[in-house]
Structures are given as structure tokens and as C-alpha cells.
Amino acid sequence: GEHCHSIRALNVSLSDEITDEGIQGLCPTQTENRCSNLRVLDITKCWNLSKYGAITALQKLKNLKRLCYVSMRAVAAELDKEEKKSVYTVDYFECTENTYPGAGED
């Protein structure tokens, strides 16, 4: 994430290499912008990624407008449990809902 300040769209779908930690690495920190301009993220069928990776993207990539993830229903259900409800301005999300659990979601 430290060399992708200008990237606006990233498609890493169908990758077994993408993890929650990898998504965290894209997200800005207090000292680094990282991929703060990212608007489109396709993480569909990244089997080593849990719903928490998608949640991290939603929460920390403030310019994100389109998110594609295998189970947005699970993400929405988890976000609904938040004590302090947040508003996310994603214009579009894609969901392929299937019976395959993400990493750590057996």
C-alpha cells in the first residue's frame, strides 16, 4: 500500500494470496496515505479473506464507492452489530453469495 497513492481501482478477485492483513496494508494510517484514493475494490472469491477484511476496507478506505466481495450479507450483518452505527457511502456492492465460507468463517 505504500506505493499506490494514486490507484483508483484494484481487482484482485480469485486470488488465494489476499488476506485480511493485506487489505489492512492498503488502508491509510495516521502517517501514510497508502491507497486512500481507492474507489473500486474487487475482492470477489479471495478465499483467504474473511468478512473482517471487507469490513476494514469499508471502514478505512473513505473514498471507496464500489466493493465486490463474496458475502456482503455477512458484512452487513456484522456491521449491524456495531454499537456505534456508522454510515458508509458505497454506491455499489456486488455479492455472489454462496455456500463457501471465507477464511476463519467455518
C-alpha positions as a printed Julia matrix, in Angstrom:
106×3 Matrix{Float64}:
   0.0     0.0    0.0
   2.87    2.45   0.46
   3.48    2.91  -3.3
  -0.1     3.11  -4.59
  -1.28    6.58  -3.58
  -2.91    7.3   -6.95
  -4.54    3.95  -7.65
  -8.33    4.24  -8.01
  -9.35    0.69  -8.96
  -7.96   -2.64  -7.84
  -9.18   -6.05  -8.96
  -7.59   -8.93  -7.07
 -10.52  -11.32  -7.4
  -9.91  -15.07  -7.48
  -6.66  -14.77  -5.54
  -5.65  -17.08  -2.73
  -2.93  -14.6   -1.79
  -5.25  -11.86  -0.48
  -5.72  -11.79   3.31
  -7.23   -9.52   5.93
  -3.71   -8.27   6.69
  -3.22   -7.46   3.01
  -6.37   -5.35   2.97
  -5.14   -3.57   6.1
  -1.94   -2.8    4.22
  -3.92   -0.87   1.59
  -5.6     1.33   4.18
  -4.31    4.74   5.21
  -2.73    5.23   8.61
  -2.07    8.38  10.6
   1.33    8.71   8.93
   0.79    7.14   5.46
  -1.78    7.79   2.73
  -1.33    4.34   1.16
  -4.29    3.61  -1.17
  -6.5     6.37   0.19
  -7.78    7.27  -3.31
  -9.07    3.76  -4.0
 -12.63    3.93  -5.34
 -13.19    0.4   -6.67
 -12.07   -2.79  -4.91
 -12.89   -6.25  -6.25
 -12.05   -8.93  -3.69
 -14.54  -11.5   -5.01
 -13.65  -15.11  -4.29
 -10.47  -14.35  -2.35
 -10.82  -17.45  -0.21
  -8.22  -16.45   2.41
 -10.06  -13.2    3.12
 -12.71  -13.05   5.85
 -15.63  -10.68   6.18
 -13.42   -8.66   8.52
 -11.11   -7.77   5.62
 -14.09   -6.41   3.67
 -15.25   -4.52   6.76
 -11.79   -3.0    7.15
 -11.94   -1.8    3.53
 -15.36   -0.21   4.1
 -14.31    1.46   7.33
 -10.88    2.74   6.35
 -10.95    3.4    2.62
 -13.05    6.56   2.83
 -13.2     7.15  -0.95
 -14.38    3.61  -1.73
 -17.52    3.67  -3.9
 -17.67    0.11  -5.24
 -16.9    -3.06  -3.31
 -17.21   -6.56  -4.72
 -17.0    -9.32  -2.12
 -18.37  -12.85  -1.95
 -20.62  -12.32   1.07
 -21.79   -8.76   1.57
 -24.7   -10.16   3.58
 -22.24  -11.35   6.25
 -20.5    -7.97   6.17
 -23.81   -6.12   6.59
 -24.84   -8.42   9.45
 -21.54   -7.81  11.25
 -21.77   -4.04  10.75
 -25.31   -4.12  12.1
 -23.91   -5.45  15.39
 -21.77   -2.33  15.87
 -22.64   -0.42  18.98
 -21.9     2.88  17.28
 -23.56    2.72  13.85
 -21.59    4.25  11.01
 -22.73    5.4    7.61
 -20.88    4.04   4.59
 -21.22    5.81   1.26
 -20.56    2.9   -1.08
 -22.62    3.45  -4.22
 -22.48   -0.16  -5.33
 -21.59   -3.5   -3.86
 -21.61   -6.84  -5.56
 -22.33  -10.05  -3.79
 -22.04  -13.55  -5.18
 -23.5   -15.19  -2.03
 -22.61  -18.84  -1.96
 -22.02  -21.64   0.5
 -18.23  -21.22   0.68
 -17.09  -19.64   3.96
 -14.35  -17.04   3.94
 -11.2   -17.54   5.96
 -12.0   -18.2    9.61
 -15.77  -18.37   9.0
 -16.46  -22.09   9.25
